JSON list of C-alpha atoms in Angstrom, two decimals:
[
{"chain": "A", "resi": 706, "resn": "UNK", "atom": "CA", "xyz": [53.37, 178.82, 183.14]},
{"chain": "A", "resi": 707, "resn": "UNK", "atom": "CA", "xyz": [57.36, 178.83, 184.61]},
{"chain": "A", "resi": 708, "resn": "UNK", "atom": "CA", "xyz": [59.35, 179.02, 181.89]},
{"chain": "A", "resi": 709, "resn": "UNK", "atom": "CA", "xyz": [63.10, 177.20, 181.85]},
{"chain": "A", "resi": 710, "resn": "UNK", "atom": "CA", "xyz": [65.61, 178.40, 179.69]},
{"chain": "A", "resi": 711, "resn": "UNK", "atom": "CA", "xyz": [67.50, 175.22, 178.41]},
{"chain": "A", "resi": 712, "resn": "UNK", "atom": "CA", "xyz": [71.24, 176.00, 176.36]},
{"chain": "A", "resi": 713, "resn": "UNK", "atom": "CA", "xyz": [73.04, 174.74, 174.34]},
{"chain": "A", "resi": 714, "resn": "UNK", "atom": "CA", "xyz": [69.57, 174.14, 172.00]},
{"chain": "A", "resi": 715, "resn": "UNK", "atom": "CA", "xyz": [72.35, 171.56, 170.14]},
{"chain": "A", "resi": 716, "resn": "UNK", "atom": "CA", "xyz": [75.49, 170.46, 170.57]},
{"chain": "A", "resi": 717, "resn": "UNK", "atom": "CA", "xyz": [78.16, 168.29, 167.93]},
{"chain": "A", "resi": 718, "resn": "UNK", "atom": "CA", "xyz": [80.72, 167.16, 170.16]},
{"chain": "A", "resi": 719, "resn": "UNK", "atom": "CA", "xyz": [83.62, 164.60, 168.93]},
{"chain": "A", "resi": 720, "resn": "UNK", "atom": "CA", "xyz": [83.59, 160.88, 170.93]},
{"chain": "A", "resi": 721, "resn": "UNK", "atom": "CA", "xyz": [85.36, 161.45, 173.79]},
{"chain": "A", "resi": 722, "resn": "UNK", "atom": "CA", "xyz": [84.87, 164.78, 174.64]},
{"chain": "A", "resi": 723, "resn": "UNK", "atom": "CA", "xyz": [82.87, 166.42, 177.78]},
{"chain": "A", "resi": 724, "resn": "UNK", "atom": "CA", "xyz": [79.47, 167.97, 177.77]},
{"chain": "A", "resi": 725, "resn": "UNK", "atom": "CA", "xyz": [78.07, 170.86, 179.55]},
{"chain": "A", "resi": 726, "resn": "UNK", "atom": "CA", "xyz": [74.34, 171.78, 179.43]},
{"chain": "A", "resi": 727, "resn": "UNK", "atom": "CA", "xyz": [72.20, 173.55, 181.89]},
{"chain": "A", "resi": 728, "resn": "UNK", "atom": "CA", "xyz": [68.96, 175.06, 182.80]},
{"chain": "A", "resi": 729, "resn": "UNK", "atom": "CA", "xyz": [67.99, 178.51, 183.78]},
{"chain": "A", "resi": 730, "resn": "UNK", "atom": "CA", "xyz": [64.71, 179.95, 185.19]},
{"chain": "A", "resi": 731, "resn": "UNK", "atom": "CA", "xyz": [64.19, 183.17, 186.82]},
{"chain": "A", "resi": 732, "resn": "UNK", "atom": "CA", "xyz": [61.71, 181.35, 189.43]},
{"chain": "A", "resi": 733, "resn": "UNK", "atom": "CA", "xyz": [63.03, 179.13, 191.98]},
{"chain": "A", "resi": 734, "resn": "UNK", "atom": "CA", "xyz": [62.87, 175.62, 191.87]},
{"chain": "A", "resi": 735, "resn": "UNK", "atom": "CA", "xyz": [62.64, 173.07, 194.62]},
{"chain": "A", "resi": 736, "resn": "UNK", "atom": "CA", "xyz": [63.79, 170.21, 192.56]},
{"chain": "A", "resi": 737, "resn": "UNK", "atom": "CA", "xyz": [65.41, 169.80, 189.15]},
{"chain": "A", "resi": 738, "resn": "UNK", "atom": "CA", "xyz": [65.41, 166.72, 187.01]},
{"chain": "A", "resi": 739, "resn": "UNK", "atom": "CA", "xyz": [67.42, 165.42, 184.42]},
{"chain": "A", "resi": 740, "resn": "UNK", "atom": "CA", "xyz": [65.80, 163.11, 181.58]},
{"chain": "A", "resi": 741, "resn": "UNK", "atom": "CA", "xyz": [67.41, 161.48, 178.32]},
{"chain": "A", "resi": 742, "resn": "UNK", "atom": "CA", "xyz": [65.27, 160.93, 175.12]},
{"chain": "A", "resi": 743, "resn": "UNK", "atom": "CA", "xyz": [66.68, 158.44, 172.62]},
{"chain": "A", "resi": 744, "resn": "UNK", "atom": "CA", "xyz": [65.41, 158.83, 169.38]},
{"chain": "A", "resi": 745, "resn": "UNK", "atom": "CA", "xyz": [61.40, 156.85, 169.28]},
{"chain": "A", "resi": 746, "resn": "UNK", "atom": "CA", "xyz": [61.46, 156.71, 173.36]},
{"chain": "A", "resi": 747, "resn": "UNK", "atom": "CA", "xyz": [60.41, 158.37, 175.99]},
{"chain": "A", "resi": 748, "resn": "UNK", "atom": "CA", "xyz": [62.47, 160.46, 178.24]},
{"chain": "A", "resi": 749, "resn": "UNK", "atom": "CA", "xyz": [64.01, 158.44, 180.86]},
{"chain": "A", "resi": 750, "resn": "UNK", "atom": "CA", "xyz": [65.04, 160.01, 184.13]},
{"chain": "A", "resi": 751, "resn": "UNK", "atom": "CA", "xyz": [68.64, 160.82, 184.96]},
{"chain": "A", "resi": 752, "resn": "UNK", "atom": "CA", "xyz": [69.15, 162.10, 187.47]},
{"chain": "A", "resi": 753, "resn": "UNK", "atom": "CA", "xyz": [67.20, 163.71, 190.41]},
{"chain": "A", "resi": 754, "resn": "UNK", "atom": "CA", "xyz": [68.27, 166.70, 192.30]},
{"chain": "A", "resi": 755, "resn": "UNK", "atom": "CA", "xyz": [66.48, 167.73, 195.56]},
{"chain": "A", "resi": 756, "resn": "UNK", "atom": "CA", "xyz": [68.22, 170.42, 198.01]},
{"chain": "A", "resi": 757, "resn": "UNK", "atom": "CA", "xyz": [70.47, 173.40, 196.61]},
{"chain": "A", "resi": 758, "resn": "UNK", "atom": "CA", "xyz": [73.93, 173.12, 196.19]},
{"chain": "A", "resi": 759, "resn": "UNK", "atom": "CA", "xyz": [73.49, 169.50, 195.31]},
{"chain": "A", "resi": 760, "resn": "UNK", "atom": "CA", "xyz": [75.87, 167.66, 193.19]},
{"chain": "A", "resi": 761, "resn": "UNK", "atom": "CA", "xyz": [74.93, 163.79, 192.34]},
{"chain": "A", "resi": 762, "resn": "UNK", "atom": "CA", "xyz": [76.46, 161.47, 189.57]},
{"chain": "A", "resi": 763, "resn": "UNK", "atom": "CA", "xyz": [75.65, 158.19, 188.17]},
{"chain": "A", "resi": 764, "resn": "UNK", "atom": "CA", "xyz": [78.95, 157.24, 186.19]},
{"chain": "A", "resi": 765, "resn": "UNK", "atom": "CA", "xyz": [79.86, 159.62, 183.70]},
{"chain": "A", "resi": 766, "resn": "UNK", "atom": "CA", "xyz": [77.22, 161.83, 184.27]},
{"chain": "A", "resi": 767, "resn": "UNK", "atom": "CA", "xyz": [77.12, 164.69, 187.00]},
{"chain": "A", "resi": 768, "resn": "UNK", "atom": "CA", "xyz": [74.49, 167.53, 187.70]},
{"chain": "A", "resi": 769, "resn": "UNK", "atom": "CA", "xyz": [74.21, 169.82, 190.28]},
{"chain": "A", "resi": 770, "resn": "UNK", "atom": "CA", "xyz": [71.60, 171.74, 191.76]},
{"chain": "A", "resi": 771, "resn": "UNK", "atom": "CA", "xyz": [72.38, 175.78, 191.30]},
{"chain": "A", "resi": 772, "resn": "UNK", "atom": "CA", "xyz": [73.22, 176.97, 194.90]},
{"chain": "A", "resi": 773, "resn": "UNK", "atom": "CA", "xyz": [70.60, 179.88, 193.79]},
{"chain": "A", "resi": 774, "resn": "UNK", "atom": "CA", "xyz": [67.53, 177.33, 193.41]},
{"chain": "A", "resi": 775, "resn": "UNK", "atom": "CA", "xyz": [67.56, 178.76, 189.87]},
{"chain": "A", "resi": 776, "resn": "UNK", "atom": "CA", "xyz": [69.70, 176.67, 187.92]},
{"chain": "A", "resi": 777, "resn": "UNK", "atom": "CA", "xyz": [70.98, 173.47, 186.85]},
{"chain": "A", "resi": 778, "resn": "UNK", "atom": "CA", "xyz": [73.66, 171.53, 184.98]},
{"chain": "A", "resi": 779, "resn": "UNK", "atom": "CA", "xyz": [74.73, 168.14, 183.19]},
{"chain": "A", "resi": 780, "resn": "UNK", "atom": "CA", "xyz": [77.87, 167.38, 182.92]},
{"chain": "A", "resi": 781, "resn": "UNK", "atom": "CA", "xyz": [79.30, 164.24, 180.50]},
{"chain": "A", "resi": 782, "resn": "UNK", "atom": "CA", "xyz": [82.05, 163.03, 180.70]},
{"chain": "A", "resi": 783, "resn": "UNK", "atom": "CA", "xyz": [84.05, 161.20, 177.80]},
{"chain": "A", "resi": 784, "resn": "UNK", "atom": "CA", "xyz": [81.12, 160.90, 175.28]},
{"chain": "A", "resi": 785, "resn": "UNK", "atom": "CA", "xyz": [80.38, 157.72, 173.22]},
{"chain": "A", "resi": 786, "resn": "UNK", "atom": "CA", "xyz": [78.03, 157.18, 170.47]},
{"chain": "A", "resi": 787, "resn": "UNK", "atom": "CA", "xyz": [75.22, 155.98, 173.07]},
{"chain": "A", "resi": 788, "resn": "UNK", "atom": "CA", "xyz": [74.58, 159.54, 174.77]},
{"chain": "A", "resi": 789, "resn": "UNK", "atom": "CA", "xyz": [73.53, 160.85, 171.62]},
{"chain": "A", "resi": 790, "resn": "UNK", "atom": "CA", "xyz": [70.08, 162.11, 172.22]},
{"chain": "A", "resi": 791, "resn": "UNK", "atom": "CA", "xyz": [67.31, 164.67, 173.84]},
{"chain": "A", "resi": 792, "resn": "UNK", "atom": "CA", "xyz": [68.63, 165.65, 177.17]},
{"chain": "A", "resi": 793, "resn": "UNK", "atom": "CA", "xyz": [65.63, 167.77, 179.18]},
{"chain": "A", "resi": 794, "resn": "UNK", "atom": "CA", "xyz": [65.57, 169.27, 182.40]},
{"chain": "A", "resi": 795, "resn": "UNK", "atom": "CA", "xyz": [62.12, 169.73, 184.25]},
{"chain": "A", "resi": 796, "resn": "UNK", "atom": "CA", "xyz": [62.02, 171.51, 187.43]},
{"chain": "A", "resi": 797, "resn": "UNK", "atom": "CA", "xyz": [59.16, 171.80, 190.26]},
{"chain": "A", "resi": 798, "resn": "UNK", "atom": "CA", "xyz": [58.47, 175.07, 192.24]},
{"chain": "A", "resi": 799, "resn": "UNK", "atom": "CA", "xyz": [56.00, 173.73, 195.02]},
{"chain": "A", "resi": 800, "resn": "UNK", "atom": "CA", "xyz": [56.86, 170.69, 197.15]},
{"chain": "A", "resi": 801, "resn": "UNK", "atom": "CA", "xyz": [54.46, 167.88, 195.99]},
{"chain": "A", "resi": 802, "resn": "UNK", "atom": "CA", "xyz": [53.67, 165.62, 193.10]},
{"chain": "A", "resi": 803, "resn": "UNK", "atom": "CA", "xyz": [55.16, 165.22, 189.61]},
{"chain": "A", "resi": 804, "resn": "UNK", "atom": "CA", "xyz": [51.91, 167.26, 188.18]},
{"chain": "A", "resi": 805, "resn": "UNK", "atom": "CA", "xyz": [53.94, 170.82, 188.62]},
{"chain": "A", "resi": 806, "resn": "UNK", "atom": "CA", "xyz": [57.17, 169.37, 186.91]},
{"chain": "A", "resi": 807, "resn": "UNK", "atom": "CA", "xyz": [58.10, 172.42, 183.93]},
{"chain": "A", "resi": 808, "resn": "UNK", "atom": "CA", "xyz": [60.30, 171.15, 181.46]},
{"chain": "A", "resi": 809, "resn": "UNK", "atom": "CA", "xyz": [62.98, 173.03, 179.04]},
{"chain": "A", "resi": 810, "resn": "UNK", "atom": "CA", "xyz": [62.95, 172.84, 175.30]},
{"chain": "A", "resi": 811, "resn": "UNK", "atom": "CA", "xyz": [65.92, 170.17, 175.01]},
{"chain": "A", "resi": 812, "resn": "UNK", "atom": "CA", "xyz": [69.46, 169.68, 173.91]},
{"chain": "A", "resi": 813, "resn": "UNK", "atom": "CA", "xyz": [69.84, 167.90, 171.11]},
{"chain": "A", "resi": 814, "resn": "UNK", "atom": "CA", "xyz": [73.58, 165.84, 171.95]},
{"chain": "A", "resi": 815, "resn": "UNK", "atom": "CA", "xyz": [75.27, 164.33, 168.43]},
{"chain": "A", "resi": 816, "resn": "UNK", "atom": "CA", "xyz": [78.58, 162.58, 169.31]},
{"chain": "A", "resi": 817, "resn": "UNK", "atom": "CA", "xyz": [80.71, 162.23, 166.26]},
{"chain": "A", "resi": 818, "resn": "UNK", "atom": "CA", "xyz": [83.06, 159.05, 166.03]},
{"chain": "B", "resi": 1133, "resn": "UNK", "atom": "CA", "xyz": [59.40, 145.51, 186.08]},
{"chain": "B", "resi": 1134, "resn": "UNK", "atom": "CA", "xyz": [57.12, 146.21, 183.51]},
{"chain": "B", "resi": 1135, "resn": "UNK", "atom": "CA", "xyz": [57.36, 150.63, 182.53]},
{"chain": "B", "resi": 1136, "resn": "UNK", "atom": "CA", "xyz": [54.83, 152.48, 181.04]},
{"chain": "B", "resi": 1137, "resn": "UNK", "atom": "CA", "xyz": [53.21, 151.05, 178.25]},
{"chain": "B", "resi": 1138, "resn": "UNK", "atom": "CA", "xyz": [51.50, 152.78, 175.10]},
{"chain": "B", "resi": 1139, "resn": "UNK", "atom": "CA", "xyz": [49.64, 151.70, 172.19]},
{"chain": "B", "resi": 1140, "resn": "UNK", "atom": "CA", "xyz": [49.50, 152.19, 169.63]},
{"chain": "B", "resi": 1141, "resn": "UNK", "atom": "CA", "xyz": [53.24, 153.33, 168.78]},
{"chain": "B", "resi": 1142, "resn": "UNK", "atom": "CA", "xyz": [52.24, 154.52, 165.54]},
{"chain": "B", "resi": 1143, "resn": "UNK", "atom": "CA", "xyz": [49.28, 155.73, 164.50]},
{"chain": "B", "resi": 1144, "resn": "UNK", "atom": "CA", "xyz": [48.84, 156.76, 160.90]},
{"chain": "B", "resi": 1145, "resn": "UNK", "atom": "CA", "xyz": [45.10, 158.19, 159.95]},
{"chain": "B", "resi": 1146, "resn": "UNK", "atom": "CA", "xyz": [42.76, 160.43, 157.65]},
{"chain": "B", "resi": 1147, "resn": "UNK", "atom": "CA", "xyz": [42.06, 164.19, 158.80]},
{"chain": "B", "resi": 1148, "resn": "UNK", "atom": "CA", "xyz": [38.47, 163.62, 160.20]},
{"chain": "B", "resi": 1149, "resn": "UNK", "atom": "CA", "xyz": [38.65, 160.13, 161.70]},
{"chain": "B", "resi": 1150, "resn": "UNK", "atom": "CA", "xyz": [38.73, 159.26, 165.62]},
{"chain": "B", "resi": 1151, "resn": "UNK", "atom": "CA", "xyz": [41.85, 158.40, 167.18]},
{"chain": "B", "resi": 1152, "resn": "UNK", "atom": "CA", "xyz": [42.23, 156.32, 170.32]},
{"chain": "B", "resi": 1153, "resn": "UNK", "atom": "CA", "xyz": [45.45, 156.28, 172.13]},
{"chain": "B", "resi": 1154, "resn": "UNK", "atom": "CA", "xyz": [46.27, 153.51, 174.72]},
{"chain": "B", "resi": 1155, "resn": "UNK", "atom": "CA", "xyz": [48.12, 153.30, 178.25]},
{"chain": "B", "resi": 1156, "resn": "UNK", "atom": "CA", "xyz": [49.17, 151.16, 181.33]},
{"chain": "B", "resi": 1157, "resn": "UNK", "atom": "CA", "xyz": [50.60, 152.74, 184.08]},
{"chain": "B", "resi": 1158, "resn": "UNK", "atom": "CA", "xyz": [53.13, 150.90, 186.16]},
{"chain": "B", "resi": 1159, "resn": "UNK", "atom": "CA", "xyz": [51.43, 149.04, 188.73]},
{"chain": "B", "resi": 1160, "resn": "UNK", "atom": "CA", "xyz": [51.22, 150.67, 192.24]},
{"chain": "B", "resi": 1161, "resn": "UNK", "atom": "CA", "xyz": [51.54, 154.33, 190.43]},
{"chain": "B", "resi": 1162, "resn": "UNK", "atom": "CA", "xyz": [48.56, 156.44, 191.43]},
{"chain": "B", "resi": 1163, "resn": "UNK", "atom": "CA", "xyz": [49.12, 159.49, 188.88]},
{"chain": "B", "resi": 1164, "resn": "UNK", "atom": "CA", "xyz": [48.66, 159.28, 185.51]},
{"chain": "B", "resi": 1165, "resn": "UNK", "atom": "CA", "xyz": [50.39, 162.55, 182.63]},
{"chain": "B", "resi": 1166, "resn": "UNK", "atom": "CA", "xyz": [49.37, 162.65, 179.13]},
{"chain": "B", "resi": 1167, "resn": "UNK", "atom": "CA", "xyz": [51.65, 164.95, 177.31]},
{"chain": "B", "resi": 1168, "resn": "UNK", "atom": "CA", "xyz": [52.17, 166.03, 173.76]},
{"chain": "B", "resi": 1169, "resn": "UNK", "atom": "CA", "xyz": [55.52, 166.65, 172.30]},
{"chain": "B", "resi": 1170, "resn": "UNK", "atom": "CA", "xyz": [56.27, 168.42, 168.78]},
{"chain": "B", "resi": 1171, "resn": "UNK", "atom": "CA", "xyz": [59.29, 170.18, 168.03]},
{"chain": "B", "resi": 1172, "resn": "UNK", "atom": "CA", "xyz": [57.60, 173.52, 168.25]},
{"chain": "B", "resi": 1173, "resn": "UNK", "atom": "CA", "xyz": [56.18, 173.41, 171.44]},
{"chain": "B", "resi": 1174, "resn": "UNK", "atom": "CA", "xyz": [58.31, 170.60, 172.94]},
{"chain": "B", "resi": 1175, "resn": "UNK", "atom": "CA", "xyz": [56.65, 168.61, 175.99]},
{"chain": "B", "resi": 1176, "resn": "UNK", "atom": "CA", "xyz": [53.38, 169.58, 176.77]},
{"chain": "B", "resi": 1177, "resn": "UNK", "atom": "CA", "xyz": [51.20, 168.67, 179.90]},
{"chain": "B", "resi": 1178, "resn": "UNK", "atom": "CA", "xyz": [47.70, 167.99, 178.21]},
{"chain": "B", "resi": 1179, "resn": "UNK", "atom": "CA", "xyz": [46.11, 166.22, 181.33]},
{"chain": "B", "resi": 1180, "resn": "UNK", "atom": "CA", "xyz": [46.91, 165.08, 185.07]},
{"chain": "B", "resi": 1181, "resn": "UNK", "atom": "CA", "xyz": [45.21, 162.19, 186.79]},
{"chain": "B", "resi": 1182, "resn": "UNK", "atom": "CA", "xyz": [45.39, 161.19, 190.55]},
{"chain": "B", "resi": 1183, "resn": "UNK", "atom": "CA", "xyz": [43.75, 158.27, 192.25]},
{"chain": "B", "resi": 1184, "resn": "UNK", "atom": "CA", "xyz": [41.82, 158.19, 188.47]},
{"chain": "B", "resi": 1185, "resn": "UNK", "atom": "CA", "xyz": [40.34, 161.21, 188.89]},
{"chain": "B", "resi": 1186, "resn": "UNK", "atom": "CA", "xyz": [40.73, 163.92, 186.13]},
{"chain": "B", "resi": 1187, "resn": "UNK", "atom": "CA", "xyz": [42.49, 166.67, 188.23]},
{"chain": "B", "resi": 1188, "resn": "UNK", "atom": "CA", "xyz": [43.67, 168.99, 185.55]},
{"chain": "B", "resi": 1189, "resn": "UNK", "atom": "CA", "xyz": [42.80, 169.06, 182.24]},
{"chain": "B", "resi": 1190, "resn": "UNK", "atom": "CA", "xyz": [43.65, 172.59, 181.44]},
{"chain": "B", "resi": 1191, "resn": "UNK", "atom": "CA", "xyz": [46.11, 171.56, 179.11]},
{"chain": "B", "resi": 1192, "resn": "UNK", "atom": "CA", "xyz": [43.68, 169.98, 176.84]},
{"chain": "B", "resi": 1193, "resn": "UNK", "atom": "CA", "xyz": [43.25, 171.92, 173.36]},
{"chain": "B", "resi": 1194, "resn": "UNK", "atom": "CA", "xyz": [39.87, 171.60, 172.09]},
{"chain": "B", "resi": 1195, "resn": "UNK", "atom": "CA", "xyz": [37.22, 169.83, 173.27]},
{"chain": "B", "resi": 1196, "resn": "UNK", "atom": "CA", "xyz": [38.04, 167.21, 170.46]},
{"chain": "B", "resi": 1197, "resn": "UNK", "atom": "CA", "xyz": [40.32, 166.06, 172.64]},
{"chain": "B", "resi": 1198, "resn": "UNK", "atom": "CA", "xyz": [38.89, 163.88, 175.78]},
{"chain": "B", "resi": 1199, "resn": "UNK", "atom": "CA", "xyz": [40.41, 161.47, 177.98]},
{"chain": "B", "resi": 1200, "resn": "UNK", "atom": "CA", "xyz": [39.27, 159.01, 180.65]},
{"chain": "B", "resi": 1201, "resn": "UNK", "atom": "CA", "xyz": [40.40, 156.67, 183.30]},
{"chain": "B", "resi": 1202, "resn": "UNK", "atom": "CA", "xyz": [37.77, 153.92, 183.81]},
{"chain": "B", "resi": 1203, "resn": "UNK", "atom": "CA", "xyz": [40.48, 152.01, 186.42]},
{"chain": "B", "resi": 1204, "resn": "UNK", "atom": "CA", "xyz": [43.97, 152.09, 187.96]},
{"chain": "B", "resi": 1205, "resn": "UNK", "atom": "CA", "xyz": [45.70, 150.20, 184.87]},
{"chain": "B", "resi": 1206, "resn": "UNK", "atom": "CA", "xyz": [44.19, 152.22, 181.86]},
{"chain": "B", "resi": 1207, "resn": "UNK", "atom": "CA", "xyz": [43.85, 155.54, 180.36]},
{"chain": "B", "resi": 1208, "resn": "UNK", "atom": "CA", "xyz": [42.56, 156.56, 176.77]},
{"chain": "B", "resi": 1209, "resn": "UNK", "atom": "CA", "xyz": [43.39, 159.47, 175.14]},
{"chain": "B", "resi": 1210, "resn": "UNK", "atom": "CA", "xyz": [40.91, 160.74, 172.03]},
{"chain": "B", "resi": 1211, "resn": "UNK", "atom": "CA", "xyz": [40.90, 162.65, 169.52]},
{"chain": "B", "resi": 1212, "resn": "UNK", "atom": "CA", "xyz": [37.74, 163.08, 167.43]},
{"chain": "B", "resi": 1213, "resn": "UNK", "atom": "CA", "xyz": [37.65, 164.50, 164.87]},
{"chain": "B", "resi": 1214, "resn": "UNK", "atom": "CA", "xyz": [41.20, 164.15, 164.27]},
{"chain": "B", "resi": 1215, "resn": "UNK", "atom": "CA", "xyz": [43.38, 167.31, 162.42]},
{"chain": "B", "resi": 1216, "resn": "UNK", "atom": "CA", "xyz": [46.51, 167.48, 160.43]},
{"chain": "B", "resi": 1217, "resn": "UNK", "atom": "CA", "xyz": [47.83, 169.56, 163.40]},
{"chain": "B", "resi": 1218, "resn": "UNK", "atom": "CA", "xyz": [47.14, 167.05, 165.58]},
{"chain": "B", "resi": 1219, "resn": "UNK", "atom": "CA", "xyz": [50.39, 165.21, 164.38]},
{"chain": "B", "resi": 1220, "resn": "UNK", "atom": "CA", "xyz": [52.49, 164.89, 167.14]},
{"chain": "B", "resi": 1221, "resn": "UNK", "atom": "CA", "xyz": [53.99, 162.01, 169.74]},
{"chain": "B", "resi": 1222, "resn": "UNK", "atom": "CA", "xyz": [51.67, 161.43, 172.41]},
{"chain": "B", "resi": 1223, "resn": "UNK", "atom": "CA", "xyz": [53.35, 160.04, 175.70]},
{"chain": "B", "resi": 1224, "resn": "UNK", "atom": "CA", "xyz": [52.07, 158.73, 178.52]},
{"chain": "B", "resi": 1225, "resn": "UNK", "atom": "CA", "xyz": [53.72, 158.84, 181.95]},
{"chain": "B", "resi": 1226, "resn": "UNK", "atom": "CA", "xyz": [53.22, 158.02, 185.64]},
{"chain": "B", "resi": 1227, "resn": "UNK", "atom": "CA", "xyz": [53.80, 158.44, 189.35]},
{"chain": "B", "resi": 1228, "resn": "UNK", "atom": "CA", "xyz": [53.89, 157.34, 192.77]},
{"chain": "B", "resi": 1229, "resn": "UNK", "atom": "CA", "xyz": [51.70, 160.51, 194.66]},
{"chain": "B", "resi": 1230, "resn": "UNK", "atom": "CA", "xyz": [54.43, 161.70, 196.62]},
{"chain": "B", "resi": 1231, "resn": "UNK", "atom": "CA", "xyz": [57.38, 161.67, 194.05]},
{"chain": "B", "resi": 1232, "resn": "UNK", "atom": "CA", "xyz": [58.13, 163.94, 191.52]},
{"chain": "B", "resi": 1233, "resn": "UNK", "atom": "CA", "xyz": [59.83, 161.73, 188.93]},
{"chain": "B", "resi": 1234, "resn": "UNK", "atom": "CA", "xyz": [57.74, 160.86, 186.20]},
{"chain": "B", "resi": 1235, "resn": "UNK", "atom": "CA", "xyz": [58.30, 157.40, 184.12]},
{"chain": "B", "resi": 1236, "resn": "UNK", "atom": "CA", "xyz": [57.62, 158.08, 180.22]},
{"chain": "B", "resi": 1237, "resn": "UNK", "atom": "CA", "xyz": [56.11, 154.93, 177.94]},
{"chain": "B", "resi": 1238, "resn": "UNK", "atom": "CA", "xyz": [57.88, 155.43, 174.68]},
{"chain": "B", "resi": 1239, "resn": "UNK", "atom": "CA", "xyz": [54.93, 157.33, 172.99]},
{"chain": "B", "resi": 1240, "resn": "UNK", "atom": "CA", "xyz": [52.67, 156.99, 170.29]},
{"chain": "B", "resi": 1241, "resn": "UNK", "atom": "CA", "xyz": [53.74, 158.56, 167.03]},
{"chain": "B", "resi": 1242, "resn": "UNK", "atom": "CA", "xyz": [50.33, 160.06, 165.68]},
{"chain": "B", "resi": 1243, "resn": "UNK", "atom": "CA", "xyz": [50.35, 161.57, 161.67]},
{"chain": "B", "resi": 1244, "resn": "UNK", "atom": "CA", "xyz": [47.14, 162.63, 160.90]},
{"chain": "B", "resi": 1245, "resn": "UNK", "atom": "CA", "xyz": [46.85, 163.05, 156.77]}
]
């Protein structure tokens, strides 16, 4: 299957700080999603990205799809304790249903007070 | 709203015993995920069902693994017989047809001993 490079694999960032992650494939996508995993939950969607070049927030987080169709980032802004987490992106080549979504490996996000 | 539910969330068993694993889509969803996620492999797709059809079950490792869909609101997931490498959470998610986000329940948490 598509494979999507996800980096940073981890990340120990102090409260307050930004975050910067982001999601590489050498296949174009037609969509990119961003999920969040608390710890004993399921991933919980984000943010959704649809046309290239697109850049869409929902309050202190911004992503933007890669103006290439072949890559994607999550910004956060001023971290608290409650973004610590699994942050995935999943992207779909075809236009159609969820069932071709490919998903990266994860970034592990621990905000230190 | 009601999300995705699972059940069990934790399932704790002997190496040999069957294991059935429990979910409700969200109501009016027509596409049903069952994915595995361990911190080698990360999320994977195990099987894909639309309208409650099995479409694609090519994720599935061995045929001790089977799943069904007898109507719109539930899914089973089996494993039988159950091995230690089988230990994993097990999530659950669905869609509308036409979308490509996926809702996650929060999983079931399956040790097999």
């Amino acid at each position: 299957g598509q494979q999507l490079n996800q980096s940073p694999q981890s990340m120990f960032i102090q409260e307050g700080e930004d975050v910067s992650m982001n999601c590489t494939s050498s296949s174009i996508f037609n969509t990119w999603l961003w999920y969040k995993q608390d710890p004993g939950e399921g991933p919980v969607l984000l943010i959704a990205l649809y046309k290239a070049g697109e850049l869409t927030s929902n309050g202190r987080l911004t992503a933007q799809f890669g103006i290439t169709r072949k890559d994607s980032f999550l910004n956060i802004s001023a971290s608290i304790p409650s973004d610590v987490g699994i942050y995935f992106c999943a992207g779909q080549q075809f236009s159609g249903s969820a069932r071709q979504l490919t998903f990266g490996s994860g970034t592990q996000l621990t905000v230190l007070p | 709203d009601a999300g995705v539910i699972q059940s069990p969330r934790h399932e704790v068993t002997e190496m040999g015993q069957e294991v059935t694993l429990r979910c409700k889509p969200i109501s009016g969803h027509n596409s049903l995920f069952w994915y595995r996620q361990t911190m080698m492999r990360g999320l994977e797709l195990l099987i894909y069902f639309n309208n409650n059809v099995p479409i694609d079950d090519s994720g599935m490792p061995e045929d001790r693994f089977s799943a069904k869909m007898p109507n719109a609101s539930f899914s089973t997931l089996k494993i039988q017989p159950s091995e230690p490498r089988d230990s994993a959470v097990y999530f659950c998610a669905s869609s509308w047809d036409r979308s490509k986000v996926l809702f996650f329940g929060s999983g079931t948490q399956l040790s097999v001993l």
